[in-house]
PDB file of C-alpha atoms and ligand atoms in Angstrom:
ATOM      1  CA  MET D   1       2.060  28.230 -70.037  1.00 45.00           C
ATOM      2  CA  SER D   2       3.702  29.275 -66.776  1.00 47.00           C
ATOM      3  CA  ASN D   3       1.424  31.677 -64.897  1.00 57.00           C
ATOM      4  CA  SER D   4       4.146  34.261 -64.705  1.00 77.00           C
ATOM      5  CA  ASN D   5       4.473  34.449 -68.517  1.00 89.00           C
ATOM      6  CA  ILE D   6       3.174  37.830 -69.512  1.00 94.00           C
ATOM      7  CA  ILE D   7       4.084  37.544 -73.212  1.00 96.00           C
ATOM      8  CA  LYS D   8       4.354  34.347 -75.193  1.00 95.00           C
ATOM      9  CA  PHE D   9       5.028  34.004 -78.939  1.00 95.00           C
ATOM     10  CA  SER D  10       4.789  30.540 -80.495  1.00 95.00           C
ATOM     11  CA  GLY D  11       5.817  30.055 -84.126  1.00 95.00           C
ATOM     12  CA  VAL D  12       4.861  33.591 -85.160  1.00 96.00           C
ATOM     13  CA  ASN D  13       5.395  34.684 -88.759  1.00 96.00           C
ATOM     14  CA  PHE D  14       4.915  38.142 -90.176  1.00 97.00           C
ATOM     15  CA  SER D  15       5.411  39.720 -93.617  1.00 96.00           C
ATOM     16  CA  TYR D  16       4.953  43.175 -95.085  1.00 95.00           C
ATOM     17  CA  GLY D  17       3.494  42.221 -98.466  1.00 93.00           C
ATOM     18  CA  GLN D  18       5.980  39.847-100.090  1.00 92.00           C
ATOM     19  CA  GLN D  19       8.750  40.633 -97.598  1.00 94.00           C
ATOM     20  CA  LYS D  20       8.923  38.109 -94.796  1.00 94.00           C
ATOM     21  CA  VAL D  21      10.150  39.875 -91.661  1.00 95.00           C
ATOM     22  CA  LEU D  22       9.552  37.524 -88.716  1.00 95.00           C
ATOM     23  CA  HIS D  23      10.264  33.815 -89.131  1.00 94.00           C
ATOM     24  CA  ASP D  24       8.719  31.242 -86.825  1.00 94.00           C
ATOM     25  CA  LEU D  25       9.402  33.384 -83.771  1.00 94.00           C
ATOM     26  CA  SER D  26       8.973  31.779 -80.354  1.00 94.00           C
ATOM     27  CA  PHE D  27       9.874  33.295 -76.988  1.00 92.00           C
ATOM     28  CA  SER D  28       8.281  34.169 -73.690  1.00 94.00           C
ATOM     29  CA  VAL D  29       8.689  36.926 -71.130  1.00 95.00           C
ATOM     30  CA  GLU D  30       7.948  36.673 -67.442  1.00 94.00           C
ATOM     31  CA  LYS D  31       6.394  39.369 -65.326  1.00 93.00           C
ATOM     32  CA  GLY D  32       8.950  41.860 -64.069  1.00 93.00           C
ATOM     33  CA  GLU D  33      11.631  41.086 -66.650  1.00 95.00           C
ATOM     34  CA  PHE D  34      13.458  43.878 -68.444  1.00 96.00           C
ATOM     35  CA  ILE D  35      14.080  42.587 -71.954  1.00 96.00           C
ATOM     36  CA  CYS D  36      16.501  44.448 -74.169  1.00 96.00           C
ATOM     37  CA  LEU D  37      15.968  43.621 -77.807  1.00 96.00           C
ATOM     38  CA  THR D  38      19.030  44.095 -79.965  1.00 95.00           C
ATOM     39  CA  GLY D  39      19.998  43.290 -83.544  1.00 93.00           C
ATOM     40  CA  LYS D  40      20.967  44.871 -86.844  1.00 92.00           C
ATOM     41  CA  SER D  41      18.801  47.525 -88.424  1.00 92.00           C
ATOM     42  CA  GLY D  42      15.916  45.939 -90.300  1.00 92.00           C
ATOM     43  CA  CYS D  43      15.947  42.598 -88.440  1.00 93.00           C
ATOM     44  CA  GLY D  44      12.380  43.094 -87.202  1.00 94.00           C
ATOM     45  CA  LYS D  45      12.644  44.556 -83.674  1.00 95.00           C
ATOM     46  CA  SER D  46      10.103  47.359 -84.125  1.00 94.00           C
ATOM     47  CA  THR D  47       7.795  44.981 -85.958  1.00 96.00           C
ATOM     48  CA  LEU D  48       7.871  42.691 -82.944  1.00 96.00           C
ATOM     49  CA  LEU D  49       6.864  45.552 -80.625  1.00 96.00           C
ATOM     50  CA  ARG D  50       4.042  46.511 -82.979  1.00 94.00           C
ATOM     51  CA  LEU D  51       2.734  42.937 -82.895  1.00 96.00           C
ATOM     52  CA  ILE D  52       2.713  42.998 -79.089  1.00 95.00           C
ATOM     53  CA  ASN D  53       0.788  46.274 -79.130  1.00 91.00           C
ATOM     54  CA  SER D  54      -1.606  44.971 -81.811  1.00 91.00           C
ATOM     55  CA  LEU D  55      -0.645  47.706 -84.225  1.00 90.00           C
ATOM     56  CA  LEU D  56       0.142  44.825 -86.594  1.00 94.00           C
ATOM     57  CA  HIS D  57      -1.338  41.341 -86.816  1.00 94.00           C
ATOM     58  CA  ARG D  58       0.581  38.108 -87.177  1.00 95.00           C
ATOM     59  CA  GLU D  59       0.279  35.959 -90.258  1.00 94.00           C
ATOM     60  CA  ASP D  60       0.173  32.747 -88.248  1.00 94.00           C
ATOM     61  CA  GLY D  61       1.399  31.263 -84.989  1.00 96.00           C
ATOM     62  CA  GLU D  62       0.065  32.173 -81.535  1.00 96.00           C
ATOM     63  CA  ILE D  63       0.538  35.224 -79.321  1.00 96.00           C
ATOM     64  CA  GLU D  64      -0.561  35.208 -75.685  1.00 96.00           C
ATOM     65  CA  LEU D  65      -0.571  38.404 -73.676  1.00 95.00           C
ATOM     66  CA  LEU D  66      -1.254  38.518 -69.939  1.00 93.00           C
ATOM     67  CA  GLY D  67      -2.299  34.883 -70.053  1.00 92.00           C
ATOM     68  CA  GLU D  68      -4.867  35.342 -72.826  1.00 92.00           C
ATOM     69  CA  ASN D  69      -4.715  34.619 -76.537  1.00 94.00           C
ATOM     70  CA  ILE D  70      -4.319  37.966 -78.324  1.00 94.00           C
ATOM     71  CA  ASP D  71      -7.413  37.217 -80.427  1.00 94.00           C
ATOM     72  CA  ASN D  72      -9.544  37.213 -77.273  1.00 94.00           C
ATOM     73  CA  TRP D  73      -8.469  40.703 -76.245  1.00 93.00           C
ATOM     74  CA  GLU D  74     -10.496  43.760 -77.104  1.00 91.00           C
ATOM     75  CA  ILE D  75      -7.803  45.900 -78.687  1.00 89.00           C
ATOM     76  CA  HIS D  76      -8.366  49.090 -76.647  1.00 87.00           C
ATOM     77  CA  GLN D  77      -8.604  47.094 -73.441  1.00 89.00           C
ATOM     78  CA  LEU D  78      -5.260  45.513 -74.253  1.00 89.00           C
ATOM     79  CA  ARG D  79      -3.564  48.799 -75.127  1.00 87.00           C
ATOM     80  CA  ARG D  80      -4.728  50.311 -71.838  1.00 88.00           C
ATOM     81  CA  LYS D  81      -2.544  47.757 -70.098  1.00 91.00           C
ATOM     82  CA  MET D  82       0.527  48.888 -72.005  1.00 92.00           C
ATOM     83  CA  GLY D  83       2.727  51.919 -72.306  1.00 91.00           C
ATOM     84  CA  TYR D  84       4.638  52.695 -75.499  1.00 88.00           C
ATOM     85  CA  VAL D  85       7.658  55.005 -75.688  1.00 87.00           C
ATOM     86  CA  LEU D  86       8.944  55.820 -79.152  1.00 82.00           C
ATOM     87  CA  GLN D  87      12.157  57.416 -80.288  1.00 75.00           C
ATOM     88  CA  GLU D  88      11.887  61.217 -79.859  1.00 69.00           C
ATOM     89  CA  GLY D  89       8.917  61.017 -77.519  1.00 66.00           C
ATOM     90  CA  ALA D  90       6.177  61.178 -80.159  1.00 84.00           C
ATOM     91  CA  LEU D  91       4.055  63.493 -78.036  1.00 91.00           C
ATOM     92  CA  PHE D  92       0.715  64.801 -79.262  1.00 93.00           C
ATOM     93  CA  PRO D  93       1.651  68.289 -80.525  1.00 93.00           C
ATOM     94  CA  HIS D  94      -1.782  69.837 -79.917  1.00 96.00           C
ATOM     95  CA  LEU D  95      -1.858  68.765 -76.248  1.00 95.00           C
ATOM     96  CA  THR D  96       0.024  70.396 -73.368  1.00 96.00           C
ATOM     97  CA  VAL D  97       2.606  68.459 -71.395  1.00 96.00           C
ATOM     98  CA  TYR D  98       0.013  67.881 -68.678  1.00 96.00           C
ATOM     99  CA  GLN D  99      -2.567  66.621 -71.177  1.00 96.00           C
ATOM    100  CA  ASN D 100       0.027  64.375 -72.819  1.00 95.00           C
ATOM    101  CA  MET D 101       0.992  62.946 -69.442  1.00 95.00           C
ATOM    102  CA  CYS D 102      -2.670  62.292 -68.584  1.00 95.00           C
ATOM    103  CA  TYR D 103      -3.510  60.700 -71.919  1.00 92.00           C
ATOM    104  CA  CYS D 104      -3.229  57.024 -70.910  1.00 90.00           C
ATOM    105  CA  MET D 105      -4.663  57.722 -67.466  1.00 93.00           C
ATOM    106  CA  ASN D 106      -7.718  59.273 -69.153  1.00 92.00           C
ATOM    107  CA  LEU D 107      -8.127  56.146 -71.270  1.00 89.00           C
ATOM    108  CA  ASN D 108      -8.101  54.219 -67.995  1.00 89.00           C
ATOM    109  CA  ASN D 109     -10.812  56.479 -66.520  1.00 90.00           C
ATOM    110  CA  TYR D 110      -8.628  58.168 -63.919  1.00 92.00           C
ATOM    111  CA  ASP D 111     -10.424  61.220 -62.569  1.00 94.00           C
ATOM    112  CA  GLU D 112      -8.812  64.664 -62.485  1.00 94.00           C
ATOM    113  CA  VAL D 113      -7.694  64.393 -58.848  1.00 95.00           C
ATOM    114  CA  ARG D 114      -5.979  61.037 -59.389  1.00 94.00           C
ATOM    115  CA  CYS D 115      -4.298  62.271 -62.566  1.00 95.00           C
ATOM    116  CA  ARG D 116      -2.929  65.323 -60.809  1.00 95.00           C
ATOM    117  CA  GLN D 117      -1.720  63.291 -57.823  1.00 95.00           C
ATOM    118  CA  ARG D 118       0.005  60.766 -60.039  1.00 92.00           C
ATOM    119  CA  ILE D 119       1.753  63.443 -62.061  1.00 94.00           C
ATOM    120  CA  GLU D 120       2.924  65.189 -58.918  1.00 92.00           C
ATOM    121  CA  GLU D 121       4.362  61.848 -57.780  1.00 87.00           C
ATOM    122  CA  LEU D 122       6.148  61.220 -61.071  1.00 86.00           C
ATOM    123  CA  LEU D 123       7.528  64.691 -61.866  1.00 88.00           C
ATOM    124  CA  PRO D 124      10.383  64.493 -59.351  1.00 84.00           C
ATOM    125  CA  LEU D 125      11.230  60.993 -60.575  1.00 78.00           C
ATOM    126  CA  VAL D 126      11.829  62.356 -64.076  1.00 80.00           C
ATOM    127  CA  ASN D 127      13.436  65.568 -62.828  1.00 81.00           C
ATOM    128  CA  LEU D 128      10.842  67.884 -64.306  1.00 89.00           C
ATOM    129  CA  ASP D 129       9.344  70.996 -62.673  1.00 91.00           C
ATOM    130  CA  LYS D 130       5.657  71.819 -62.489  1.00 94.00           C
ATOM    131  CA  GLU D 131       6.268  74.852 -64.708  1.00 94.00           C
ATOM    132  CA  ILE D 132       6.594  72.552 -67.692  1.00 95.00           C
ATOM    133  CA  LEU D 133       3.042  71.226 -67.433  1.00 97.00           C
ATOM    134  CA  ASN D 134       1.363  74.014 -69.414  1.00 96.00           C
ATOM    135  CA  LYS D 135       3.877  74.033 -72.240  1.00 96.00           C
ATOM    136  CA  PHE D 136       3.293  72.497 -75.645  1.00 96.00           C
ATOM    137  CA  PRO D 137       5.734  69.839 -76.941  1.00 94.00           C
ATOM    138  CA  GLU D 138       7.315  72.190 -79.509  1.00 93.00           C
ATOM    139  CA  LYS D 139       8.774  74.210 -76.620  1.00 93.00           C
ATOM    140  CA  LEU D 140      10.579  71.229 -75.083  1.00 92.00           C
ATOM    141  CA  SER D 141      14.133  70.004 -75.517  1.00 87.00           C
ATOM    142  CA  GLY D 142      14.632  66.436 -76.789  1.00 83.00           C
ATOM    143  CA  GLY D 143      15.412  65.191 -73.284  1.00 84.00           C
ATOM    144  CA  GLN D 144      12.386  66.913 -71.755  1.00 88.00           C
ATOM    145  CA  GLY D 145      10.154  65.467 -74.478  1.00 89.00           C
ATOM    146  CA  GLN D 146      11.473  61.977 -73.756  1.00 87.00           C
ATOM    147  CA  ARG D 147      10.784  62.390 -70.039  1.00 87.00           C
ATOM    148  CA  VAL D 148       7.224  63.469 -70.778  1.00 92.00           C
ATOM    149  CA  GLY D 149       6.851  60.430 -73.072  1.00 91.00           C
ATOM    150  CA  ILE D 150       8.069  58.155 -70.294  1.00 88.00           C
ATOM    151  CA  VAL D 151       5.631  59.657 -67.781  1.00 89.00           C
ATOM    152  CA  ARG D 152       2.790  59.219 -70.278  1.00 92.00           C
ATOM    153  CA  ALA D 153       3.769  55.568 -70.786  1.00 90.00           C
ATOM    154  CA  ILE D 154       4.025  54.604 -67.111  1.00 88.00           C
ATOM    155  CA  ALA D 155       1.541  56.885 -65.309  1.00 89.00           C
ATOM    156  CA  HIS D 156      -1.372  54.446 -65.568  1.00 89.00           C
ATOM    157  CA  ASN D 157       0.711  51.620 -64.059  1.00 87.00           C
ATOM    158  CA  PRO D 158       0.699  49.472 -67.186  1.00 91.00           C
ATOM    159  CA  GLU D 159       1.551  45.798 -67.048  1.00 92.00           C
ATOM    160  CA  ILE D 160       3.949  46.105 -69.985  1.00 95.00           C
ATOM    161  CA  VAL D 161       6.056  49.034 -71.184  1.00 94.00           C
ATOM    162  CA  LEU D 162       7.353  48.867 -74.752  1.00 95.00           C
ATOM    163  CA  MET D 163      10.191  51.223 -75.647  1.00 94.00           C
ATOM    164  CA  ASP D 164      11.588  51.623 -79.159  1.00 93.00           C
ATOM    165  CA  GLU D 165      15.067  53.167 -78.999  1.00 91.00           C
ATOM    166  CA  PRO D 166      13.796  55.739 -76.533  1.00 87.00           C
ATOM    167  CA  PHE D 167      17.131  57.420 -75.825  1.00 85.00           C
ATOM    168  CA  SER D 168      18.925  57.218 -79.150  1.00 80.00           C
ATOM    169  CA  ALA D 169      18.525  60.888 -80.080  1.00 74.00           C
ATOM    170  CA  LEU D 170      19.782  62.245 -76.755  1.00 77.00           C
ATOM    171  CA  ASP D 171      23.121  63.538 -75.533  1.00 80.00           C
ATOM    172  CA  GLU D 172      25.141  61.242 -73.325  1.00 84.00           C
ATOM    173  CA  GLU D 173      24.339  62.894 -70.011  1.00 82.00           C
ATOM    174  CA  THR D 174      20.570  63.004 -70.630  1.00 79.00           C
ATOM    175  CA  ARG D 175      20.699  59.466 -71.910  1.00 84.00           C
ATOM    176  CA  GLU D 176      22.429  58.267 -68.765  1.00 87.00           C
ATOM    177  CA  ASN D 177      19.980  60.118 -66.517  1.00 82.00           C
ATOM    178  CA  LEU D 178      17.015  58.589 -68.289  1.00 83.00           C
ATOM    179  CA  GLN D 179      18.554  55.120 -68.219  1.00 90.00           C
ATOM    180  CA  ASN D 180      18.928  55.477 -64.451  1.00 89.00           C
ATOM    181  CA  LEU D 181      15.377  56.712 -64.191  1.00 82.00           C
ATOM    182  CA  VAL D 182      13.948  53.776 -66.144  1.00 87.00           C
ATOM    183  CA  LYS D 183      16.052  51.336 -64.137  1.00 91.00           C
ATOM    184  CA  ASN D 184      14.730  52.886 -60.959  1.00 85.00           C
ATOM    185  CA  ILE D 185      11.133  52.674 -62.167  1.00 83.00           C
ATOM    186  CA  HIS D 186      11.606  49.053 -63.153  1.00 89.00           C
ATOM    187  CA  GLN D 187      13.026  48.175 -59.748  1.00 86.00           C
ATOM    188  CA  HIS D 188      10.252  49.978 -57.879  1.00 81.00           C
ATOM    189  CA  LEU D 189       7.194  49.113 -59.936  1.00 77.00           C
ATOM    190  CA  ASN D 190       8.025  45.564 -61.062  1.00 78.00           C
ATOM    191  CA  THR D 191       6.593  46.441 -64.468  1.00 89.00           C
ATOM    192  CA  THR D 192       7.688  44.330 -67.447  1.00 94.00           C
ATOM    193  CA  PHE D 193       9.786  46.296 -69.935  1.00 96.00           C
ATOM    194  CA  ILE D 194      10.741  45.463 -73.505  1.00 97.00           C
ATOM    195  CA  MET D 195      13.200  47.941 -74.933  1.00 96.00           C
ATOM    196  CA  VAL D 196      14.726  48.031 -78.398  1.00 96.00           C
ATOM    197  CA  THR D 197      18.248  49.380 -78.332  1.00 94.00           C
ATOM    198  CA  HIS D 198      21.291  49.431 -80.593  1.00 91.00           C
ATOM    199  CA  ASN D 199      23.513  50.250 -77.660  1.00 90.00           C
ATOM    200  CA  LYS D 200      25.254  47.244 -76.110  1.00 89.00           C
ATOM    201  CA  ASP D 201      26.201  49.074 -72.903  1.00 91.00           C
ATOM    202  CA  GLU D 202      22.623  50.246 -72.466  1.00 93.00           C
ATOM    203  CA  ALA D 203      21.333  46.692 -72.956  1.00 94.00           C
ATOM    204  CA  GLU D 204      23.779  45.365 -70.367  1.00 93.00           C
ATOM    205  CA  LYS D 205      22.979  48.116 -67.910  1.00 94.00           C
ATOM    206  CA  LEU D 206      19.187  47.802 -68.085  1.00 95.00           C
ATOM    207  CA  GLY D 207      18.291  44.348 -69.307  1.00 95.00           C
ATOM    208  CA  THR D 208      17.612  41.416 -67.019  1.00 94.00           C
ATOM    209  CA  ARG D 209      17.741  39.503 -70.312  1.00 95.00           C
ATOM    210  CA  ILE D 210      19.087  40.485 -73.716  1.00 95.00           C
ATOM    211  CA  ILE D 211      17.408  38.983 -76.753  1.00 94.00           C
ATOM    212  CA  HIS D 212      19.410  39.355 -79.935  1.00 93.00           C
ATOM    213  CA  MET D 213      17.578  39.114 -83.250  1.00 93.00           C
ATOM    214  CA  ASN D 214      18.978  38.314 -86.650  1.00 91.00           C
ATOM    215  CA  GLU D 215      16.917  38.432 -89.837  1.00 87.00           C
ATOM    216  CA  GLY D 216      13.592  37.971 -88.111  1.00 86.00           C
ATOM    217  CA  LYS D 217      14.710  35.204 -85.773  1.00 87.00           C
ATOM    218  CA  ILE D 218      16.050  35.122 -82.246  1.00 87.00           C
ATOM    219  CA  SER D 219      19.731  34.260 -82.469  1.00 82.00           C
ATOM    220  CA  THR D 220      20.931  34.551 -78.872  1.00 76.00           C
ATOM    221  CA  VAL D 221      19.524  35.149 -75.423  1.00 74.00           C
ATOM    222  CA  ASN D 222      21.757  36.331 -72.582  1.00 75.00           C
ATOM    223  CA  THR D 223      20.716  36.633 -68.988  1.00 72.00           C
ATOM    224  CA  ASN D 224      22.394  39.458 -67.107  1.00 66.00           C
TER     225      ASN D 224
HETATM  226  N1  LIG T   1       5.356  49.629 -92.761  1.00 71.90           N
HETATM  227  C1  LIG T   1       6.218  48.885 -93.447  1.00 71.90           C
HETATM  228  N2  LIG T   1       5.949  48.497 -94.703  1.00 71.90           N
HETATM  229  C2  LIG T   1       6.812  47.716 -95.393  1.00 71.90           C
HETATM  230  N3  LIG T   1       7.987  47.292 -94.896  1.00 71.90           N
HETATM  231  C3  LIG T   1       8.305  47.652 -93.654  1.00 71.90           C
HETATM  232  C4  LIG T   1       7.450  48.467 -92.856  1.00 71.90           C
HETATM  233  N4  LIG T   1       8.031  48.664 -91.654  1.00 71.90           N
HETATM  234  C5  LIG T   1       9.205  47.999 -91.693  1.00 71.90           C
HETATM  235  N5  LIG T   1       9.378  47.399 -92.886  1.00 71.90           N
HETATM  236  C6  LIG T   1      10.522  46.561 -93.279  1.00 71.90           C
HETATM  237  O1  LIG T   1      10.554  45.417 -92.418  1.00 71.90           O
HETATM  238  C7  LIG T   1      11.875  45.116 -91.995  1.00 71.90           C
HETATM  239  C8  LIG T   1      11.950  45.135 -90.474  1.00 71.90           C
HETATM  240  O2  LIG T   1      11.691  46.463 -90.030  1.00 71.90           O
HETATM  241  P1  LIG T   1      11.735  46.867 -88.494  1.00 71.90           P
HETATM  242  O3  LIG T   1      11.411  48.311 -88.416  1.00 71.90           O
HETATM  243  O4  LIG T   1      10.917  45.924 -87.705  1.00 71.90           O
HETATM  244  O5  LIG T   1      13.273  46.606 -88.183  1.00 71.90           O
HETATM  245  P2  LIG T   1      14.138  47.085 -86.929  1.00 71.90           P
HETATM  246  O6  LIG T   1      14.949  45.902 -86.526  1.00 71.90           O
HETATM  247  O7  LIG T   1      13.280  47.703 -85.901  1.00 71.90           O
HETATM  248  O8  LIG T   1      15.065  48.180 -87.620  1.00 71.90           O
HETATM  249  P3  LIG T   1      15.757  49.501 -86.981  1.00 71.90           P
HETATM  250  O9  LIG T   1      16.753  48.996 -85.992  1.00 71.90           O
HETATM  251  O10 LIG T   1      16.403  50.133 -88.176  1.00 71.90           O
HETATM  252  O11 LIG T   1      14.665  50.328 -86.391  1.00 71.90           O
HETATM  253  C9  LIG T   1      12.771  46.138 -92.683  1.00 71.90           C
HETATM  254  O12 LIG T   1      13.285  45.547 -93.861  1.00 71.90           O
HETATM  255  C10 LIG T   1      11.838  47.281 -93.037  1.00 71.90           C
HETATM  256  O13 LIG T   1      12.275  47.933 -94.199  1.00 71.90           O
END
């Protein structure tokens, strides 16, 4: 394995019950890449992200993450090194915006001062005002919720950020703003991103590489 490989799948298969979803999947991702994962609905994109985040377990084949076989990772330790942004933010409804934003930092033992500093740093990047911090998610617009979800996913400086159609429910202007924001974060932090998107323009704008899936296999790979 090249040292810069941060994710490596070799011959990975996965099924939900009798339904085979991923077929002998092999690919690798280098540190700092921005992978856009495209493909028809149901081809297995979200399943792939869930395998990387250990929410699901492969049937067979090998997965290496950050240079280590996935079986050697303690699951919480591994998840602390990742950020996960889902469609529509998926914020914790019982936590304030501030508490949501601090969630992954708390898991990484950031103290209160560091959390506050980091959030103050990130708020302008996502165009949010401090006034939003004490609100609960139900009071936010879709775009605000997505921004909070992005802050939560990146605040602890994860090695890998996984994003599952993060902007699909947003209006065009908000979508474009958040695309620019994520692009900016990628360029500044050199974090590795894997983003599922159905939007070809979005994939071309953000991806350093576009991986197209078809029926649980990788069909094409394009480098931007
Ligand atoms: N929890 C589950 N239990 C059983 N089958 C599932 C489950 N999750 C997904 N599937 C099935 O596995 C296949 C792949 O689903 P997956 O969500 O990975 O596809 P996707 O490419 O992300 O689709 P979309 O673009 O619509 O989000 C689909 O046929 C789906 O119905």
